[in-house]
Amino acid sequence: MNKSILLGTMALAGLAAAGASAATLDDVKERGKLNCGVTTGVPGFAEPNADGEWQGFDVAVCRAVAAAVLGDPTAVEFVPTTGKTRFTSLSSGEIDMLARNTTWTFSRDTDLKFNFTGVNYYDGQGFMVPADLGVSSATELDGATVCIQTGTTTELNLADYFRVNGMSYEPVPIETGAEAIQQYLAGACDVYTTDRSALAAQRAGFETPDDHVLLPEVVSKEPLGPLVRHGDDDWFDIVHWTLMALIAAEEYGVTSENVEEMASAAGDNPEVNRLLGTEGELGAMIGLENDWAKKAIAASGNYGEIFDENIGESTPIGLARGLNAQYTDGGLMYAPPFR
């Protein structure tokens, strides 16, 4: 997709946003399930398992919101979206929130009229090449063919990076991550570029991962996070504070294993008491039961548990926490006070 078509899609999404319903919480409660937009399938982040059940890092955020709102983490309709369809799906009201690898940018916030509810993964764009290509740096890619997902910030970052470095490339446009891998492995392109987390996740699924190399360059900032439509601040608050509850739970040592016990009675930490609803009335302030955060944490665990189980260093994907560590461990994960 060229830039003019991309901007056209963005404008269409922005127009559609104006007609979307504002009472999302009421709609979700009446429907009895959350419609959550995800990717068409990125290992570790969002994909169906052998039984057809969606699982992954972004899926866990959807389940946490469903648990907070409906008391049931399985009350989610997962709606696969591509880079082209994700924004119109959200603007039109087809989905209540979007939780997939979507970068928080100025134009998406202001022109498309979406609100990013926080960052659940700090990422950056990278490059993957076959090891036998003999390339050790992205600066050696002049004249390469590049598999690139259309309708994404990576498409624009790619053009910027090659222009700044005085190099040319031939884009091989694709729409989904699955298509990108198919084309890359078939040799339709020399290079595949997208977020480094997605590259690592997809390489982990290769028959011979060591035959492929992630180049060292990180060419962009990609703060990824869930987003909702403009015009419904109450719904924004629910999705935002659910994500913050998962992050705060890790900071305070509240886990899927101990959350029921810790929520059974007020303890010594007032912040934890307010988070779990044993003190104060925070739930009522966002139109939910006072144990909303306890339900969200019980669904898939705190932020650290979700990270470790789906994409952490002990998984085939093997991502280190890095910037996604708690601020107390040198990362950027930080939840505002629960009071």
Coordinates of C-alpha atoms in Angstrom, one line a residue:
M1 CA 0.0 0.0 0.0
N2 CA 1.4 3.4 -0.9
K3 CA 1.3 6.3 1.5
S4 CA -1.7 8.0 -0.2
I5 CA -3.8 4.8 0.2
L6 CA -2.7 4.5 3.8
L7 CA -3.8 8.0 4.6
G8 CA -7.1 7.4 2.8
T9 CA -7.7 4.4 5.1
M10 CA -6.8 6.5 8.1
A11 CA -9.3 9.2 7.0
L12 CA -12.0 6.7 6.5
A13 CA -11.4 5.3 10.0
G14 CA -11.5 8.8 11.4
L15 CA -14.9 9.6 9.8
A16 CA -16.4 6.3 11.0
A17 CA -15.3 7.1 14.5
A18 CA -17.7 10.0 14.7
G19 CA -20.7 7.6 14.3
A20 CA -19.6 5.0 16.9
S21 CA -21.6 4.4 20.0
A22 CA -20.4 6.1 23.2
A23 CA -21.9 3.7 25.7
T24 CA -19.5 0.9 25.2
L25 CA -19.8 -0.5 28.8
D26 CA -23.6 -0.8 28.4
D27 CA -23.2 -2.5 25.0
V28 CA -20.7 -5.0 26.4
K29 CA -22.9 -5.8 29.4
E30 CA -26.0 -6.2 27.3
R31 CA -24.2 -8.4 24.8
G32 CA -22.6 -10.4 27.6
K33 CA -19.2 -10.5 25.9
L34 CA -16.4 -8.3 24.9
N35 CA -15.5 -7.9 21.2
C36 CA -11.7 -7.6 21.2
G37 CA -9.7 -7.1 18.0
V38 CA -6.5 -9.0 17.8
T39 CA -4.0 -10.0 15.1
T40 CA -4.6 -12.7 12.6
G41 CA -2.0 -14.7 14.5
V42 CA 1.4 -13.9 16.0
P43 CA 2.9 -16.6 18.2
G44 CA 3.1 -15.6 21.8
F45 CA 0.9 -12.5 21.3
A46 CA -2.3 -13.7 19.8
E47 CA -3.1 -17.0 18.1
P48 CA -5.5 -19.9 18.5
N49 CA -4.2 -23.1 20.1
A50 CA -4.9 -26.6 18.8
D51 CA -8.3 -26.5 20.4
G52 CA -9.1 -23.2 18.7
E53 CA -8.8 -21.2 21.9
W54 CA -7.1 -17.8 21.6
Q55 CA -4.0 -17.4 23.7
G56 CA -1.1 -15.0 24.1
F57 CA 0.2 -11.7 25.6
D58 CA -2.4 -9.4 23.9
V59 CA -5.2 -12.0 24.4
A60 CA -4.5 -11.9 28.1
V61 CA -5.3 -8.1 28.2
C62 CA -8.7 -8.8 26.4
R63 CA -9.5 -11.6 29.0
A64 CA -8.5 -9.3 31.9
V65 CA -10.9 -6.6 30.7
A66 CA -13.7 -9.2 30.2
A67 CA -13.1 -10.5 33.7
A68 CA -13.2 -7.0 35.2
V69 CA -16.4 -6.0 33.4
L70 CA -18.3 -9.3 33.1
G71 CA -16.6 -11.4 35.7
D72 CA -15.8 -14.0 33.1
P73 CA -12.4 -14.0 31.3
T74 CA -13.8 -16.4 28.6
A75 CA -16.6 -13.9 27.6
V76 CA -14.6 -12.6 24.7
E77 CA -15.2 -12.7 21.0
F78 CA -11.8 -12.4 19.4
V79 CA -12.0 -10.6 16.1
P80 CA -8.9 -11.1 13.9
T81 CA -7.8 -7.9 12.2
T82 CA -5.1 -7.0 9.7
G83 CA -3.0 -3.8 9.4
K84 CA -5.6 -2.5 7.0
T85 CA -8.8 -3.5 8.8
R86 CA -8.0 -2.9 12.4
F87 CA -8.9 0.8 12.6
T88 CA -12.1 0.6 10.7
S89 CA -13.2 -2.3 12.9
L90 CA -12.7 -0.2 16.0
S91 CA -14.2 3.0 14.5
S92 CA -17.3 1.3 13.3
G93 CA -18.0 -0.4 16.6
E94 CA -17.4 -3.9 15.3
I95 CA -14.9 -4.3 18.2
D96 CA -15.0 -2.6 21.7
M97 CA -11.2 -2.4 21.9
L98 CA -8.1 -3.3 19.9
A99 CA -5.3 -5.3 21.5
R100 CA -2.7 -6.1 19.0
N101 CA 0.7 -4.8 17.9
T102 CA -0.4 -1.3 17.2
T103 CA 1.9 1.6 17.8
W104 CA 0.8 4.7 19.7
T105 CA 1.4 7.7 17.3
F106 CA 0.3 11.3 17.1
S107 CA -1.9 10.8 14.0
R108 CA -3.7 7.7 15.4
D109 CA -4.5 9.6 18.6
T110 CA -5.6 12.8 17.0
D111 CA -6.6 12.3 13.4
L112 CA -8.0 8.8 13.7
K113 CA -9.6 9.8 17.0
F114 CA -8.4 6.8 19.1
N115 CA -7.3 6.8 22.7
F116 CA -4.3 4.5 23.6
T117 CA -5.0 3.2 27.1
G118 CA -1.4 2.6 28.0
V119 CA 1.6 0.7 26.7
N120 CA 1.8 -3.0 27.3
Y121 CA 4.9 -3.5 25.3
Y122 CA 7.8 -1.2 24.4
D123 CA 9.1 -2.4 21.0
G124 CA 11.2 -1.2 18.1
Q125 CA 11.3 -2.1 14.4
G126 CA 13.9 -4.5 13.2
F127 CA 15.0 -6.7 10.3
M128 CA 15.3 -10.4 9.8
V129 CA 17.3 -12.0 7.0
P130 CA 18.4 -15.5 6.1
A131 CA 21.8 -16.3 7.6
D132 CA 23.1 -17.4 4.3
L133 CA 22.5 -13.9 2.9
G134 CA 25.8 -13.0 4.6
V135 CA 24.5 -9.6 6.0
S136 CA 25.3 -8.5 9.5
S137 CA 23.9 -4.9 9.5
A138 CA 20.9 -3.2 8.0
T139 CA 23.2 -0.7 6.4
E140 CA 24.2 -3.5 4.0
L141 CA 20.7 -3.8 2.6
D142 CA 20.9 -1.4 -0.4
G143 CA 18.9 -2.7 -3.3
A144 CA 17.2 -5.5 -1.2
T145 CA 13.6 -6.7 -1.6
V146 CA 11.7 -6.2 1.7
C147 CA 8.5 -7.9 2.8
I148 CA 6.5 -5.2 4.5
Q149 CA 3.0 -5.2 6.0
T150 CA 0.9 -2.5 4.5
G151 CA -1.1 0.1 6.5
T152 CA 1.5 0.1 9.3
T153 CA 4.0 2.4 10.9
T154 CA 6.7 -0.1 9.9
E155 CA 6.0 0.8 6.2
L156 CA 6.7 4.4 6.9
N157 CA 9.7 3.8 9.1
L158 CA 11.2 1.6 6.4
A159 CA 11.0 4.4 3.8
D160 CA 12.6 6.8 6.3
Y161 CA 15.4 4.5 7.3
F162 CA 16.5 3.8 3.7
R163 CA 16.2 7.4 2.7
V164 CA 18.3 8.7 5.6
N165 CA 20.9 6.1 4.8
G166 CA 20.9 6.8 1.1
M167 CA 19.8 3.3 0.1
S168 CA 17.1 1.9 -2.2
Y169 CA 14.8 -1.1 -1.7
E170 CA 12.0 -2.8 -3.5
P171 CA 8.9 -3.4 -1.3
V172 CA 7.0 -6.7 -1.3
P173 CA 3.7 -5.7 0.1
I174 CA 1.8 -8.2 2.3
E175 CA -1.3 -7.8 4.6
T176 CA -0.8 -10.3 7.5
G177 CA 2.1 -11.7 9.5
A178 CA 1.3 -15.2 8.2
E179 CA 1.5 -14.0 4.6
A180 CA 4.8 -12.2 5.4
I181 CA 6.4 -15.4 6.8
Q182 CA 5.1 -17.4 3.9
Q183 CA 6.6 -15.0 1.4
Y184 CA 9.8 -14.6 3.3
L185 CA 10.4 -18.3 3.6
A186 CA 9.6 -18.8 -0.1
G187 CA 12.3 -16.3 -1.0
A188 CA 10.0 -13.6 -2.3
C189 CA 12.0 -11.1 -0.4
D190 CA 15.5 -10.8 1.0
V191 CA 14.4 -9.1 4.3
Y192 CA 11.3 -9.1 6.5
T193 CA 10.8 -6.1 8.7
T194 CA 8.4 -5.5 11.5
D195 CA 8.5 -5.1 15.3
R196 CA 11.4 -7.0 16.8
S197 CA 9.1 -8.8 19.2
A198 CA 7.1 -10.1 16.2
L199 CA 10.2 -11.1 14.3
A200 CA 11.4 -13.1 17.4
A201 CA 8.0 -14.7 17.8
Q202 CA 7.8 -15.8 14.2
R203 CA 11.4 -17.0 13.9
A204 CA 10.7 -19.2 17.0
G205 CA 8.2 -21.1 14.9
F206 CA 10.6 -21.8 12.0
E207 CA 11.8 -25.3 11.4
T208 CA 15.4 -24.1 11.7
P209 CA 15.4 -20.7 13.6
D210 CA 19.2 -20.5 13.6
D211 CA 19.1 -20.2 9.8
H212 CA 17.7 -16.7 10.3
V213 CA 19.2 -13.6 11.9
L214 CA 17.8 -10.6 13.5
L215 CA 20.0 -7.7 12.6
P216 CA 21.2 -5.4 15.4
E217 CA 19.6 -2.2 14.3
V218 CA 16.4 -0.9 16.0
V219 CA 15.1 1.8 13.7
S220 CA 12.1 3.1 15.5
K221 CA 10.3 3.5 18.8
E222 CA 7.2 1.3 18.9
P223 CA 5.1 1.8 22.0
L224 CA 2.4 -0.8 21.6
G225 CA -0.8 -0.8 23.6
P226 CA -4.6 -1.4 23.6
L227 CA -6.8 1.4 22.2
V228 CA -10.4 2.5 22.2
R229 CA -12.5 5.0 20.3
H230 CA -12.6 8.7 21.2
G231 CA -15.8 9.9 22.8
D232 CA -16.3 7.3 25.6
D233 CA -14.1 8.3 28.5
D234 CA -15.8 5.9 30.9
W235 CA -14.8 3.0 28.7
F236 CA -11.3 4.4 28.3
D237 CA -11.0 4.5 32.1
I238 CA -12.0 0.8 32.4
V239 CA -9.5 -0.5 29.8
H240 CA -6.8 1.9 31.0
W241 CA -7.1 1.0 34.7
T242 CA -7.4 -2.7 34.0
L243 CA -4.0 -2.6 32.3
M244 CA -2.7 -0.5 35.1
A245 CA -4.0 -3.0 37.6
L246 CA -2.0 -5.8 36.0
I247 CA 1.1 -3.7 36.1
A248 CA 0.6 -2.6 39.7
A249 CA -0.2 -6.2 40.8
E250 CA 3.3 -7.3 39.7
E251 CA 4.9 -4.3 41.6
Y252 CA 3.0 -5.3 44.8
G253 CA 3.5 -9.1 44.4
V254 CA -0.1 -9.9 43.7
T255 CA -0.2 -13.0 41.6
S256 CA -2.8 -15.4 40.1
E257 CA -1.8 -17.8 42.9
N258 CA -2.3 -15.5 45.9
V259 CA -4.9 -13.0 44.6
E260 CA -7.9 -14.8 46.1
E261 CA -6.2 -15.0 49.5
M262 CA -4.9 -11.4 49.5
A263 CA -8.4 -10.2 48.5
S264 CA -10.1 -12.2 51.2
A265 CA -9.4 -9.5 53.8
A266 CA -7.6 -6.2 54.1
G267 CA -3.8 -6.5 54.7
D268 CA -1.0 -4.2 55.7
N269 CA -0.6 -2.4 52.4
P270 CA -3.3 0.2 51.8
E271 CA -2.5 0.4 48.1
V272 CA -3.0 -3.4 47.7
N273 CA -6.2 -3.1 49.7
R274 CA -7.6 -0.5 47.4
L275 CA -6.4 -2.4 44.3
L276 CA -8.2 -5.5 45.4
G277 CA -11.3 -3.8 46.8
T278 CA -10.9 -4.7 50.5
E279 CA -10.6 -0.9 51.2
G280 CA -12.2 2.1 49.5
E281 CA -14.7 2.2 46.6
L282 CA -12.6 2.4 43.5
G283 CA -14.8 0.0 41.5
A284 CA -17.8 2.2 41.9
M285 CA -15.9 5.1 40.4
I286 CA -15.6 3.2 37.1
G287 CA -19.0 1.6 37.2
L288 CA -17.7 -1.9 38.1
E289 CA -17.9 -4.2 41.2
N290 CA -15.3 -3.4 43.8
D291 CA -13.4 -6.6 43.1
W292 CA -12.9 -5.8 39.4
A293 CA -9.2 -5.7 39.6
K294 CA -9.0 -9.0 41.5
K295 CA -11.0 -10.6 38.7
A296 CA -8.7 -9.1 36.1
I297 CA -5.6 -10.4 37.9
A298 CA -7.1 -13.8 38.5
A299 CA -7.8 -14.2 34.8
S300 CA -4.2 -14.6 33.5
G301 CA -2.0 -13.3 36.3
N302 CA -0.2 -10.0 36.8
Y303 CA 1.7 -8.2 34.0
G304 CA 4.9 -10.1 34.8
E305 CA 3.2 -13.5 34.8
I306 CA 1.5 -12.7 31.5
F307 CA 4.9 -11.7 30.0
D308 CA 6.8 -14.7 31.3
E309 CA 4.2 -17.2 30.3
N310 CA 3.7 -16.1 26.7
I311 CA 6.9 -14.4 25.4
G312 CA 9.4 -14.4 28.2
E313 CA 12.9 -15.9 28.2
S314 CA 11.8 -19.3 29.2
T315 CA 9.5 -19.6 26.2
P316 CA 10.6 -20.4 22.6
I317 CA 10.2 -16.7 21.8
G318 CA 12.7 -15.8 24.5
L319 CA 12.2 -12.1 25.0
A320 CA 14.0 -10.4 27.8
R321 CA 12.0 -7.8 29.8
G322 CA 14.3 -4.9 28.9
L323 CA 12.3 -1.7 28.8
N324 CA 9.2 -3.8 29.8
A325 CA 10.5 -4.4 33.2
Q326 CA 9.0 -2.6 36.2
Y327 CA 10.5 0.8 36.9
T328 CA 11.9 -0.6 40.1
D329 CA 14.0 -2.9 37.9
G330 CA 15.2 -0.3 35.4
G331 CA 12.3 -0.6 33.0
L332 CA 9.4 1.7 32.0
M333 CA 6.5 -0.2 33.4
Y334 CA 4.8 2.1 36.0
A335 CA 1.2 2.3 37.2
P336 CA -0.2 5.5 38.7
P337 CA -1.4 5.3 42.3
F338 CA -4.6 3.4 43.1
R339 CA -6.3 5.9 45.4

